[in-house]
Amino acid sequence: MKLFLGQGTQDAAPAYLNIGGAHAALICGKRGSGKSYTLGVLVEELLSGAADDIIPILIDPMGVYHTMVQGNTAQQESLFQWGLSAKGFPVRLLAPGQLSALYDPDVLSALEQRGVQVVPLELNPSDLSPDGWCDLFDVDINKPLGIALFRAAQRLQRQERPYIIPDLVQAVERDGKANDSSKEALLNRLEAARGWQIFSEGEYRPTPELFVPGAVNVLDLSRLEPGSRGLRNLTVSIIARNLFRARADARLREEFGLASPLPRVWMLIDEAHQFIPKGTATLAKDQLIRWAKEGRQPGLSLAVASQQPSAIDPEVLSQCDIILSHKLTSRDDVQALNSLSQDYMGGELRTFIRSLNRTGEAVMVNDEMETVQMLRIRPRRSAHGGSSLPPEEENALDLWQ
């Protein structure tokens, strides 16, 4: 599949990213260089090239990608010059928790009027492993509190049926081996978890059913608290774990020529350093590293975007076979990217990065094809919601205008 990303800076020839199978991609650049804009271009191309064969899931900590439902009318002239037209894409906005608690009624109404499908997302408590419950509450599995929690979750897991938090509460209360102080501490934590309103207490719904092909599946995490053990990381962890398992099962069916219930998945994460930070554990980190390392076989692609590539765990960076880097000026960030230099590049990556001058310019590395190219990213067909400048100031700096 060929993704049209822009034009070469030297010859103005169309610049395509040739992809087949699953990939791990890095999109980076300092603030205002076009990193989030480029992430949107990648999503547009994935939908245009394989709408029914790929499920794009966009992890949105900033709450800006719902604008993709609208056409980019602000750059219609530039789009015409590129042989493109403004176009909105179907957007399915998944919000963890109760919609009434997350959004103002007027905001919900405005989203729906624009054509955004807003879907409440509830996590299944039984999708969290016994280890996962201990990680969530930051309790040591080798100490009384962790032992009691692990034992209760494991007992419910062995029943091989979905359970909800009240079931876990009951399992803790009935544990004859746990002391009263441990029980009380766990019950307080579980009651707090119910108060987060992101765990389902109704019918079990498999995670893969939440996402659909042919639309931008935006997971809006902007209304949740950040942090290594916060609700953002918890949500991504559960979704990544369940999709990996579901795609592994689907891939096995495909190998026998059987119909697959789940298409290939691209998970694209903006502000990725929140989830896979260097030197720090998070609830989602292990699952995302697994996607980067083992995702090729089950057809799981991972794209991580950050203005601080030096803040992303090296285990993920080293697995990225596609790099799209805009301008970087921080020494640490340049060095982190330069460590990914390869012999076929004919020079170090930092040399290419230093030659970038304007918003929208990038260096593209395709390790599978062993190519390096300097390019101008094409204008977005859908509306961009990540600008930090007023339109008139952004246009003055924008090479597409």
mmCIF file of C-alpha atoms in Angstrom:
data_model
loop_
_atom_site.group_PDB
_atom_site.id
_atom_site.type_symbol
_atom_site.label_atom_id
_atom_site.label_comp_id
_atom_site.label_asym_id
_atom_site.label_seq_id
_atom_site.Cartn_x
_atom_site.Cartn_y
_atom_site.Cartn_z
ATOM 1 C CA MET A 1 0.000 0.000 0.000
ATOM 2 C CA LYS A 2 1.337 3.423 -0.992
ATOM 3 C CA LEU A 3 0.621 6.377 1.284
ATOM 4 C CA PHE A 4 0.926 9.810 -0.319
ATOM 5 C CA LEU A 5 2.605 11.962 2.321
ATOM 6 C CA GLY A 6 4.011 14.892 0.358
ATOM 7 C CA GLN A 7 6.670 16.024 -2.116
ATOM 8 C CA GLY A 8 10.435 15.862 -2.171
ATOM 9 C CA THR A 9 12.062 19.131 -1.118
ATOM 10 C CA GLN A 10 14.561 19.025 -3.978
ATOM 11 C CA ASP A 11 12.627 17.722 -6.976
ATOM 12 C CA ALA A 12 8.989 18.211 -5.872
ATOM 13 C CA ALA A 13 8.330 14.599 -6.872
ATOM 14 C CA PRO A 14 5.474 12.865 -5.037
ATOM 15 C CA ALA A 15 6.697 11.253 -1.832
ATOM 16 C CA TYR A 16 5.090 7.944 -0.951
ATOM 17 C CA LEU A 17 5.486 5.685 2.038
ATOM 18 C CA ASN A 18 5.312 2.094 0.846
ATOM 19 C CA ILE A 19 4.001 -0.159 3.574
ATOM 20 C CA GLY A 20 3.005 -3.793 3.627
ATOM 21 C CA GLY A 21 2.159 -5.743 6.727
ATOM 22 C CA ALA A 22 2.637 -4.293 10.192
ATOM 23 C CA HIS A 23 5.050 -1.536 11.177
ATOM 24 C CA ALA A 24 6.320 0.502 14.096
ATOM 25 C CA ALA A 25 6.588 4.197 13.271
ATOM 26 C CA LEU A 26 7.974 7.266 15.016
ATOM 27 C CA ILE A 27 6.711 10.767 14.250
ATOM 28 C CA CYS A 28 8.536 13.524 16.083
ATOM 29 C CA GLY A 29 9.375 17.204 15.987
ATOM 30 C CA LYS A 30 9.634 20.131 18.331
ATOM 31 C CA ARG A 31 6.554 22.089 19.306
ATOM 32 C CA GLY A 32 4.931 23.737 16.290
ATOM 33 C CA SER A 33 6.951 21.806 13.709
ATOM 34 C CA GLY A 34 3.981 19.816 12.386
ATOM 35 C CA LYS A 35 4.174 16.534 14.308
ATOM 36 C CA SER A 36 0.461 16.224 15.136
ATOM 37 C CA TYR A 37 -0.470 17.515 11.686
ATOM 38 C CA THR A 38 1.595 14.745 10.093
ATOM 39 C CA LEU A 39 -0.026 12.148 12.335
ATOM 40 C CA GLY A 40 -3.372 13.276 10.916
ATOM 41 C CA VAL A 41 -2.055 12.947 7.343
ATOM 42 C CA LEU A 42 -1.005 9.367 8.101
ATOM 43 C CA VAL A 43 -4.489 8.539 9.410
ATOM 44 C CA GLU A 44 -6.105 10.062 6.312
ATOM 45 C CA GLU A 45 -3.931 7.941 4.035
ATOM 46 C CA LEU A 46 -4.633 4.757 5.969
ATOM 47 C CA LEU A 47 -8.366 5.356 5.643
ATOM 48 C CA SER A 48 -8.135 6.308 1.966
ATOM 49 C CA GLY A 49 -5.958 3.334 1.050
ATOM 50 C CA ALA A 50 -7.522 0.498 3.008
ATOM 51 C CA ALA A 51 -10.725 1.694 4.645
ATOM 52 C CA ASP A 52 -12.232 -1.764 5.128
ATOM 53 C CA ASP A 53 -9.025 -3.653 5.860
ATOM 54 C CA ILE A 54 -7.568 -1.533 8.662
ATOM 55 C CA ILE A 55 -8.913 -0.215 11.960
ATOM 56 C CA PRO A 56 -7.116 3.036 12.854
ATOM 57 C CA ILE A 57 -7.222 3.837 16.568
ATOM 58 C CA LEU A 58 -5.948 7.301 17.469
ATOM 59 C CA ILE A 59 -4.994 7.792 21.115
ATOM 60 C CA ASP A 60 -5.724 11.461 21.768
ATOM 61 C CA PRO A 61 -4.542 12.879 25.122
ATOM 62 C CA MET A 62 -5.196 16.453 23.961
ATOM 63 C CA GLY A 63 -8.762 16.104 22.658
ATOM 64 C CA VAL A 64 -8.067 17.632 19.222
ATOM 65 C CA TYR A 65 -8.613 14.935 16.594
ATOM 66 C CA HIS A 66 -12.424 15.019 16.536
ATOM 67 C CA THR A 67 -11.992 17.874 14.010
ATOM 68 C CA MET A 68 -11.113 15.282 11.343
ATOM 69 C CA VAL A 69 -14.847 14.935 10.735
ATOM 70 C CA GLN A 70 -14.718 18.318 8.962
ATOM 71 C CA GLY A 71 -13.045 19.224 5.700
ATOM 72 C CA ASN A 72 -9.984 21.486 5.737
ATOM 73 C CA THR A 73 -11.688 24.509 4.203
ATOM 74 C CA ALA A 74 -8.952 26.813 5.545
ATOM 75 C CA GLN A 75 -6.450 25.398 3.029
ATOM 76 C CA GLN A 76 -8.646 24.749 0.003
ATOM 77 C CA GLU A 77 -6.380 26.691 -2.352
ATOM 78 C CA SER A 78 -3.292 24.769 -1.233
ATOM 79 C CA LEU A 79 -5.157 21.482 -1.528
ATOM 80 C CA PHE A 80 -6.165 22.365 -5.088
ATOM 81 C CA GLN A 81 -2.528 23.018 -5.972
ATOM 82 C CA TRP A 82 -1.671 19.562 -4.685
ATOM 83 C CA GLY A 83 -4.466 17.941 -6.654
ATOM 84 C CA LEU A 84 -6.481 17.304 -3.489
ATOM 85 C CA SER A 85 -9.756 18.521 -2.036
ATOM 86 C CA ALA A 86 -11.046 19.167 1.457
ATOM 87 C CA LYS A 87 -12.721 16.129 2.932
ATOM 88 C CA GLY A 88 -14.037 15.131 6.331
ATOM 89 C CA PHE A 89 -13.707 11.559 7.559
ATOM 90 C CA PRO A 90 -16.109 9.552 9.726
ATOM 91 C CA VAL A 91 -15.070 10.039 13.352
ATOM 92 C CA ARG A 92 -16.053 7.716 16.158
ATOM 93 C CA LEU A 93 -15.145 9.428 19.444
ATOM 94 C CA LEU A 94 -14.755 6.956 22.291
ATOM 95 C CA ALA A 95 -14.786 8.507 25.736
ATOM 96 C CA PRO A 96 -13.938 6.411 28.822
ATOM 97 C CA GLY A 97 -16.636 6.968 31.414
ATOM 98 C CA GLN A 98 -20.057 8.601 31.600
ATOM 99 C CA LEU A 99 -20.551 11.140 28.846
ATOM 100 C CA SER A 100 -22.572 13.457 31.073
ATOM 101 C CA ALA A 101 -19.673 13.619 33.526
ATOM 102 C CA LEU A 102 -17.022 14.155 30.843
ATOM 103 C CA TYR A 103 -18.578 16.758 28.539
ATOM 104 C CA ASP A 104 -20.730 19.817 28.853
ATOM 105 C CA PRO A 105 -24.162 19.166 27.227
ATOM 106 C CA ASP A 106 -23.510 21.967 24.743
ATOM 107 C CA VAL A 107 -20.224 20.354 23.726
ATOM 108 C CA LEU A 108 -21.908 16.997 23.193
ATOM 109 C CA SER A 109 -24.577 18.655 21.095
ATOM 110 C CA ALA A 110 -21.972 20.490 19.003
ATOM 111 C CA LEU A 111 -20.019 17.273 18.390
ATOM 112 C CA GLU A 112 -23.148 15.465 17.263
ATOM 113 C CA GLN A 113 -24.162 18.350 14.989
ATOM 114 C CA ARG A 114 -20.780 18.111 13.284
ATOM 115 C CA GLY A 115 -21.393 14.421 12.666
ATOM 116 C CA VAL A 116 -19.091 12.990 15.333
ATOM 117 C CA GLN A 117 -20.365 9.707 16.741
ATOM 118 C CA VAL A 118 -19.735 9.945 20.485
ATOM 119 C CA VAL A 119 -19.570 6.548 22.181
ATOM 120 C CA PRO A 120 -19.165 5.924 25.915
ATOM 121 C CA LEU A 121 -16.389 3.442 26.570
ATOM 122 C CA GLU A 122 -16.534 1.244 29.650
ATOM 123 C CA LEU A 123 -13.702 -1.089 30.580
ATOM 124 C CA ASN A 124 -14.401 -4.662 31.604
ATOM 125 C CA PRO A 125 -12.914 -5.292 35.072
ATOM 126 C CA SER A 126 -12.291 -8.947 34.142
ATOM 127 C CA ASP A 127 -10.020 -7.779 31.291
ATOM 128 C CA LEU A 128 -7.512 -6.656 33.911
ATOM 129 C CA SER A 129 -5.194 -9.479 35.001
ATOM 130 C CA PRO A 130 -4.469 -10.164 38.698
ATOM 131 C CA ASP A 131 -1.065 -8.568 38.155
ATOM 132 C CA GLY A 132 -2.795 -5.649 36.472
ATOM 133 C CA TRP A 133 -4.986 -4.985 39.504
ATOM 134 C CA CYS A 134 -1.911 -4.892 41.717
ATOM 135 C CA ASP A 135 -0.181 -2.510 39.310
ATOM 136 C CA LEU A 136 -3.246 -0.291 39.174
ATOM 137 C CA PHE A 137 -3.296 0.187 42.929
ATOM 138 C CA ASP A 138 0.514 0.189 43.168
ATOM 139 C CA VAL A 139 0.607 -2.613 45.726
ATOM 140 C CA ASP A 140 3.443 -5.113 46.108
ATOM 141 C CA ILE A 141 2.370 -8.600 45.070
ATOM 142 C CA ASN A 142 4.660 -10.049 47.739
ATOM 143 C CA LYS A 143 3.121 -8.123 50.639
ATOM 144 C CA PRO A 144 -0.218 -8.770 52.421
ATOM 145 C CA LEU A 145 -2.209 -6.169 50.501
ATOM 146 C CA GLY A 146 -0.967 -7.342 47.116
ATOM 147 C CA ILE A 147 -1.284 -11.013 48.016
ATOM 148 C CA ALA A 148 -4.940 -10.575 49.031
ATOM 149 C CA LEU A 149 -5.807 -8.575 45.894
ATOM 150 C CA PHE A 150 -4.015 -10.989 43.556
ATOM 151 C CA ARG A 151 -5.708 -13.960 45.214
ATOM 152 C CA ALA A 152 -9.192 -12.425 44.899
ATOM 153 C CA ALA A 153 -8.728 -11.492 41.219
ATOM 154 C CA GLN A 154 -7.178 -14.859 40.411
ATOM 155 C CA ARG A 155 -10.047 -16.717 42.059
ATOM 156 C CA LEU A 156 -12.550 -14.850 39.889
ATOM 157 C CA GLN A 157 -10.417 -15.308 36.780
ATOM 158 C CA ARG A 158 -10.390 -19.080 37.243
ATOM 159 C CA GLN A 159 -14.171 -19.124 37.002
ATOM 160 C CA GLU A 160 -13.701 -18.237 33.303
ATOM 161 C CA ARG A 161 -16.587 -15.806 33.170
ATOM 162 C CA PRO A 162 -16.721 -11.994 33.233
ATOM 163 C CA TYR A 163 -16.855 -10.293 36.602
ATOM 164 C CA ILE A 164 -17.442 -6.755 37.829
ATOM 165 C CA ILE A 165 -15.988 -4.776 40.726
ATOM 166 C CA PRO A 166 -18.715 -5.810 43.215
ATOM 167 C CA ASP A 167 -17.689 -9.431 42.538
ATOM 168 C CA LEU A 168 -14.104 -8.505 43.377
ATOM 169 C CA VAL A 169 -15.279 -6.753 46.534
ATOM 170 C CA GLN A 170 -17.132 -9.895 47.568
ATOM 171 C CA ALA A 171 -14.087 -12.081 46.859
ATOM 172 C CA VAL A 172 -11.950 -9.861 49.103
ATOM 173 C CA GLU A 173 -14.544 -9.903 51.888
ATOM 174 C CA ARG A 174 -14.739 -13.717 51.787
ATOM 175 C CA ASP A 175 -10.971 -14.238 51.859
ATOM 176 C CA GLY A 176 -10.312 -16.052 55.124
ATOM 177 C CA LYS A 177 -6.542 -15.678 54.794
ATOM 178 C CA ALA A 178 -6.466 -11.868 54.559
ATOM 179 C CA ASN A 179 -6.373 -9.776 57.729
ATOM 180 C CA ASP A 180 -8.975 -7.100 58.422
ATOM 181 C CA SER A 181 -6.676 -4.149 57.774
ATOM 182 C CA SER A 182 -5.742 -5.496 54.321
ATOM 183 C CA LYS A 183 -9.382 -6.091 53.483
ATOM 184 C CA GLU A 184 -10.384 -2.604 54.550
ATOM 185 C CA ALA A 185 -7.578 -1.020 52.528
ATOM 186 C CA LEU A 186 -8.533 -3.016 49.423
ATOM 187 C CA LEU A 187 -12.241 -2.318 49.797
ATOM 188 C CA ASN A 188 -11.487 1.414 49.973
ATOM 189 C CA ARG A 189 -9.442 1.199 46.782
ATOM 190 C CA LEU A 190 -12.086 -0.815 44.951
ATOM 191 C CA GLU A 191 -14.795 1.614 46.001
ATOM 192 C CA ALA A 192 -12.651 4.455 44.642
ATOM 193 C CA ALA A 193 -12.258 2.538 41.363
ATOM 194 C CA ARG A 194 -16.042 2.283 41.049
ATOM 195 C CA GLY A 195 -16.187 6.036 41.504
ATOM 196 C CA TRP A 196 -14.009 6.579 38.446
ATOM 197 C CA GLN A 197 -17.017 5.476 36.363
ATOM 198 C CA ILE A 198 -14.886 3.850 33.676
ATOM 199 C CA PHE A 199 -15.486 0.225 34.691
ATOM 200 C CA SER A 200 -18.552 -1.542 33.355
ATOM 201 C CA GLU A 201 -21.039 -3.033 35.774
ATOM 202 C CA GLY A 202 -23.284 -4.426 33.075
ATOM 203 C CA GLU A 203 -23.044 -6.916 30.242
ATOM 204 C CA TYR A 204 -19.569 -7.869 29.072
ATOM 205 C CA ARG A 205 -18.578 -6.333 25.735
ATOM 206 C CA PRO A 206 -15.376 -7.562 24.048
ATOM 207 C CA THR A 207 -12.895 -4.739 23.413
ATOM 208 C CA PRO A 208 -12.545 -5.372 19.634
ATOM 209 C CA GLU A 209 -16.252 -4.658 19.163
ATOM 210 C CA LEU A 210 -15.677 -1.052 20.224
ATOM 211 C CA PHE A 211 -13.645 -0.195 17.134
ATOM 212 C CA VAL A 212 -14.713 -0.233 13.503
ATOM 213 C CA PRO A 213 -12.936 -0.020 10.125
ATOM 214 C CA GLY A 214 -13.657 2.846 7.764
ATOM 215 C CA ALA A 215 -13.625 5.507 10.495
ATOM 216 C CA VAL A 216 -11.178 7.376 12.682
ATOM 217 C CA ASN A 217 -11.575 5.693 16.064
ATOM 218 C CA VAL A 218 -10.496 8.510 18.369
ATOM 219 C CA LEU A 219 -9.916 7.504 21.988
ATOM 220 C CA ASP A 220 -10.367 10.814 23.801
ATOM 221 C CA LEU A 221 -8.260 10.678 26.953
ATOM 222 C CA SER A 222 -8.172 14.440 27.466
ATOM 223 C CA ARG A 223 -10.838 14.253 30.166
ATOM 224 C CA LEU A 224 -8.871 11.748 32.254
ATOM 225 C CA GLU A 225 -6.019 12.353 34.657
ATOM 226 C CA PRO A 226 -2.510 11.660 33.328
ATOM 227 C CA GLY A 227 0.237 9.853 35.247
ATOM 228 C CA SER A 228 2.117 6.579 35.032
ATOM 229 C CA ARG A 229 -0.650 4.800 36.971
ATOM 230 C CA GLY A 230 -3.450 7.120 35.943
ATOM 231 C CA LEU A 231 -6.642 6.348 34.057
ATOM 232 C CA ARG A 232 -5.137 7.248 30.688
ATOM 233 C CA ASN A 233 -2.503 4.557 30.993
ATOM 234 C CA LEU A 234 -5.005 2.091 32.428
ATOM 235 C CA THR A 235 -7.334 2.537 29.448
ATOM 236 C CA VAL A 236 -4.567 2.124 26.870
ATOM 237 C CA SER A 237 -3.173 -0.907 28.700
ATOM 238 C CA ILE A 238 -6.447 -2.834 28.683
ATOM 239 C CA ILE A 239 -7.246 -1.961 25.063
ATOM 240 C CA ALA A 240 -3.747 -2.848 23.812
ATOM 241 C CA ARG A 241 -3.717 -6.149 25.706
ATOM 242 C CA ASN A 242 -7.121 -7.277 24.467
ATOM 243 C CA LEU A 243 -6.526 -6.233 20.852
ATOM 244 C CA PHE A 244 -3.238 -8.134 20.795
ATOM 245 C CA ARG A 245 -4.960 -11.275 21.971
ATOM 246 C CA ALA A 246 -7.875 -10.841 19.547
ATOM 247 C CA ARG A 247 -5.629 -10.185 16.553
ATOM 248 C CA ALA A 248 -3.445 -13.184 17.419
ATOM 249 C CA ASP A 249 -6.580 -15.355 17.281
ATOM 250 C CA ALA A 250 -7.709 -13.693 14.036
ATOM 251 C CA ARG A 251 -4.278 -14.187 12.440
ATOM 252 C CA LEU A 252 -4.414 -17.892 13.207
ATOM 253 C CA ARG A 253 -7.752 -18.121 11.384
ATOM 254 C CA GLU A 254 -6.298 -16.236 8.426
ATOM 255 C CA GLU A 255 -3.456 -18.739 8.151
ATOM 256 C CA PHE A 256 -6.032 -21.502 7.626
ATOM 257 C CA GLY A 257 -7.967 -19.470 5.077
ATOM 258 C CA LEU A 258 -10.821 -18.800 7.484
ATOM 259 C CA ALA A 259 -12.743 -15.538 7.750
ATOM 260 C CA SER A 260 -11.184 -13.084 10.176
ATOM 261 C CA PRO A 261 -13.480 -11.302 12.649
ATOM 262 C CA LEU A 262 -10.980 -8.475 13.203
ATOM 263 C CA PRO A 263 -9.059 -6.547 10.507
ATOM 264 C CA ARG A 264 -5.484 -5.365 10.978
ATOM 265 C CA VAL A 265 -5.068 -2.555 13.503
ATOM 266 C CA TRP A 266 -3.021 0.623 13.503
ATOM 267 C CA MET A 267 -2.726 2.245 16.926
ATOM 268 C CA LEU A 268 -1.472 5.827 16.647
ATOM 269 C CA ILE A 269 -0.505 7.573 19.885
ATOM 270 C CA ASP A 270 0.021 11.311 20.218
ATOM 271 C CA GLU A 271 2.122 12.526 23.165
ATOM 272 C CA ALA A 272 3.454 8.978 23.358
ATOM 273 C CA HIS A 273 5.995 9.809 26.067
ATOM 274 C CA GLN A 274 3.072 9.773 28.508
ATOM 275 C CA PHE A 275 2.630 6.042 27.928
ATOM 276 C CA ILE A 276 6.112 4.695 27.086
ATOM 277 C CA PRO A 277 8.490 7.018 28.951
ATOM 278 C CA LYS A 278 12.180 6.346 29.200
ATOM 279 C CA GLY A 279 13.253 4.970 32.577
ATOM 280 C CA THR A 280 9.770 4.918 34.137
ATOM 281 C CA ALA A 281 7.184 2.159 34.379
ATOM 282 C CA THR A 282 3.561 2.840 33.415
ATOM 283 C CA LEU A 283 0.464 0.684 33.289
ATOM 284 C CA ALA A 284 0.515 0.666 29.469
ATOM 285 C CA LYS A 285 4.241 0.431 28.809
ATOM 286 C CA ASP A 286 4.739 -3.338 28.699
ATOM 287 C CA GLN A 287 1.780 -3.833 26.373
ATOM 288 C CA LEU A 288 2.949 -1.128 23.952
ATOM 289 C CA ILE A 289 6.512 -2.473 23.910
ATOM 290 C CA ARG A 290 5.020 -5.844 23.034
ATOM 291 C CA TRP A 291 3.156 -4.238 20.118
ATOM 292 C CA ALA A 292 6.398 -2.711 18.872
ATOM 293 C CA LYS A 293 8.380 -5.941 19.201
ATOM 294 C CA GLU A 294 5.854 -8.639 18.368
ATOM 295 C CA GLY A 295 3.081 -6.861 16.467
ATOM 296 C CA ARG A 296 4.214 -7.777 12.963
ATOM 297 C CA GLN A 297 2.973 -11.374 13.032
ATOM 298 C CA PRO A 298 -0.590 -10.653 14.268
ATOM 299 C CA GLY A 299 -0.891 -7.544 12.069
ATOM 300 C CA LEU A 300 -0.661 -4.855 14.727
ATOM 301 C CA SER A 301 1.034 -1.585 13.804
ATOM 302 C CA LEU A 302 2.096 1.081 16.267
ATOM 303 C CA ALA A 303 2.799 4.744 15.485
ATOM 304 C CA VAL A 304 4.107 6.928 18.304
ATOM 305 C CA ALA A 305 4.295 10.708 18.086
ATOM 306 C CA SER A 306 6.133 13.006 20.467
ATOM 307 C CA GLN A 307 7.920 16.344 20.606
ATOM 308 C CA GLN A 308 10.451 14.629 22.882
ATOM 309 C CA PRO A 309 11.830 11.464 21.250
ATOM 310 C CA SER A 310 14.503 11.348 23.960
ATOM 311 C CA ALA A 311 11.713 10.846 26.507
ATOM 312 C CA ILE A 312 10.453 7.672 24.768
ATOM 313 C CA ASP A 313 11.726 4.290 25.911
ATOM 314 C CA PRO A 314 14.656 3.112 23.753
ATOM 315 C CA GLU A 315 13.061 -0.337 23.414
ATOM 316 C CA VAL A 316 10.318 1.246 21.329
ATOM 317 C CA LEU A 317 12.580 3.620 19.400
ATOM 318 C CA SER A 318 14.854 0.762 18.349
ATOM 319 C CA GLN A 319 11.882 -1.115 16.840
ATOM 320 C CA CYS A 320 10.672 1.771 14.662
ATOM 321 C CA ASP A 321 11.225 0.897 11.001
ATOM 322 C CA ILE A 322 9.521 4.107 9.835
ATOM 323 C CA ILE A 323 10.664 7.542 11.016
ATOM 324 C CA LEU A 324 9.098 10.888 10.147
ATOM 325 C CA SER A 325 11.060 13.615 11.887
ATOM 326 C CA HIS A 326 10.359 17.318 11.727
ATOM 327 C CA LYS A 327 12.721 19.944 13.115
ATOM 328 C CA LEU A 328 14.368 19.122 16.451
ATOM 329 C CA THR A 329 16.619 21.499 18.387
ATOM 330 C CA SER A 330 17.073 19.852 21.784
ATOM 331 C CA ARG A 331 20.448 18.134 21.977
ATOM 332 C CA ASP A 332 18.976 15.138 23.820
ATOM 333 C CA ASP A 333 16.256 14.690 21.197
ATOM 334 C CA VAL A 334 18.680 14.939 18.289
ATOM 335 C CA GLN A 335 21.018 12.428 19.922
ATOM 336 C CA ALA A 336 18.149 10.004 20.603
ATOM 337 C CA LEU A 337 17.140 10.078 16.962
ATOM 338 C CA ASN A 338 20.708 10.007 15.702
ATOM 339 C CA SER A 339 21.227 6.707 17.536
ATOM 340 C CA LEU A 340 18.851 5.173 14.955
ATOM 341 C CA SER A 341 21.200 6.029 12.062
ATOM 342 C CA GLN A 342 21.936 3.201 9.609
ATOM 343 C CA ASP A 343 24.722 2.653 7.069
ATOM 344 C CA TYR A 344 22.418 2.959 4.045
ATOM 345 C CA MET A 345 21.565 6.558 4.980
ATOM 346 C CA GLY A 346 24.886 7.860 3.689
ATOM 347 C CA GLY A 347 25.249 10.018 6.794
ATOM 348 C CA GLU A 348 23.948 10.526 10.298
ATOM 349 C CA LEU A 349 20.309 11.339 10.922
ATOM 350 C CA ARG A 350 21.226 14.536 12.722
ATOM 351 C CA THR A 351 22.662 15.905 9.476
ATOM 352 C CA PHE A 352 19.276 15.524 7.802
ATOM 353 C CA ILE A 353 17.436 16.976 10.804
ATOM 354 C CA ARG A 354 19.630 20.085 10.887
ATOM 355 C CA SER A 355 18.779 20.811 7.264
ATOM 356 C CA LEU A 356 15.058 21.141 8.061
ATOM 357 C CA ASN A 357 14.012 24.785 8.123
ATOM 358 C CA ARG A 358 10.266 25.250 7.816
ATOM 359 C CA THR A 359 7.056 23.992 9.366
ATOM 360 C CA GLY A 360 5.903 20.920 7.463
ATOM 361 C CA GLU A 361 9.341 19.776 6.286
ATOM 362 C CA ALA A 362 10.453 16.338 7.446
ATOM 363 C CA VAL A 363 12.979 13.593 6.904
ATOM 364 C CA MET A 364 11.400 10.215 6.190
ATOM 365 C CA VAL A 365 13.225 6.950 6.861
ATOM 366 C CA ASN A 366 11.833 3.631 5.654
ATOM 367 C CA ASP A 367 14.082 0.954 7.096
ATOM 368 C CA GLU A 368 12.272 -1.838 5.276
ATOM 369 C CA MET A 369 13.041 -0.198 1.918
ATOM 370 C CA GLU A 370 16.347 1.247 3.211
ATOM 371 C CA THR A 371 15.524 4.733 1.966
ATOM 372 C CA VAL A 372 15.876 8.278 3.315
ATOM 373 C CA GLN A 373 13.999 11.212 1.813
ATOM 374 C CA MET A 374 13.575 14.899 2.569
ATOM 375 C CA LEU A 375 9.984 15.973 1.979
ATOM 376 C CA ARG A 376 7.287 18.540 2.510
ATOM 377 C CA ILE A 377 4.240 16.995 4.131
ATOM 378 C CA ARG A 378 1.106 17.496 2.047
ATOM 379 C CA PRO A 379 -1.741 19.636 3.400
ATOM 380 C CA ARG A 380 -4.375 17.865 5.436
ATOM 381 C CA ARG A 381 -7.691 17.106 3.742
ATOM 382 C CA SER A 382 -9.472 17.163 7.103
ATOM 383 C CA ALA A 383 -9.486 20.002 9.608
ATOM 384 C CA HIS A 384 -6.511 20.198 11.957
ATOM 385 C CA GLY A 385 -7.377 20.783 15.603
ATOM 386 C CA GLY A 386 -3.909 20.825 17.147
ATOM 387 C CA SER A 387 -2.734 24.343 16.324
ATOM 388 C CA SER A 388 -1.360 26.437 19.174
ATOM 389 C CA LEU A 389 -1.263 29.651 17.094
ATOM 390 C CA PRO A 390 -4.049 31.918 15.874
ATOM 391 C CA PRO A 391 -4.888 31.113 12.206
ATOM 392 C CA GLU A 392 -3.348 34.319 10.853
ATOM 393 C CA GLU A 393 -0.029 33.672 12.651
ATOM 394 C CA GLU A 394 0.066 30.007 11.663
ATOM 395 C CA ASN A 395 -0.606 30.880 8.031
ATOM 396 C CA ALA A 396 2.341 33.281 8.024
ATOM 397 C CA LEU A 397 4.633 30.402 9.011
ATOM 398 C CA ASP A 398 2.924 27.712 6.949
ATOM 399 C CA LEU A 399 4.743 26.528 3.819
ATOM 400 C CA TRP A 400 1.478 25.159 2.411
ATOM 401 C CA GLN A 401 0.002 28.659 2.056
#
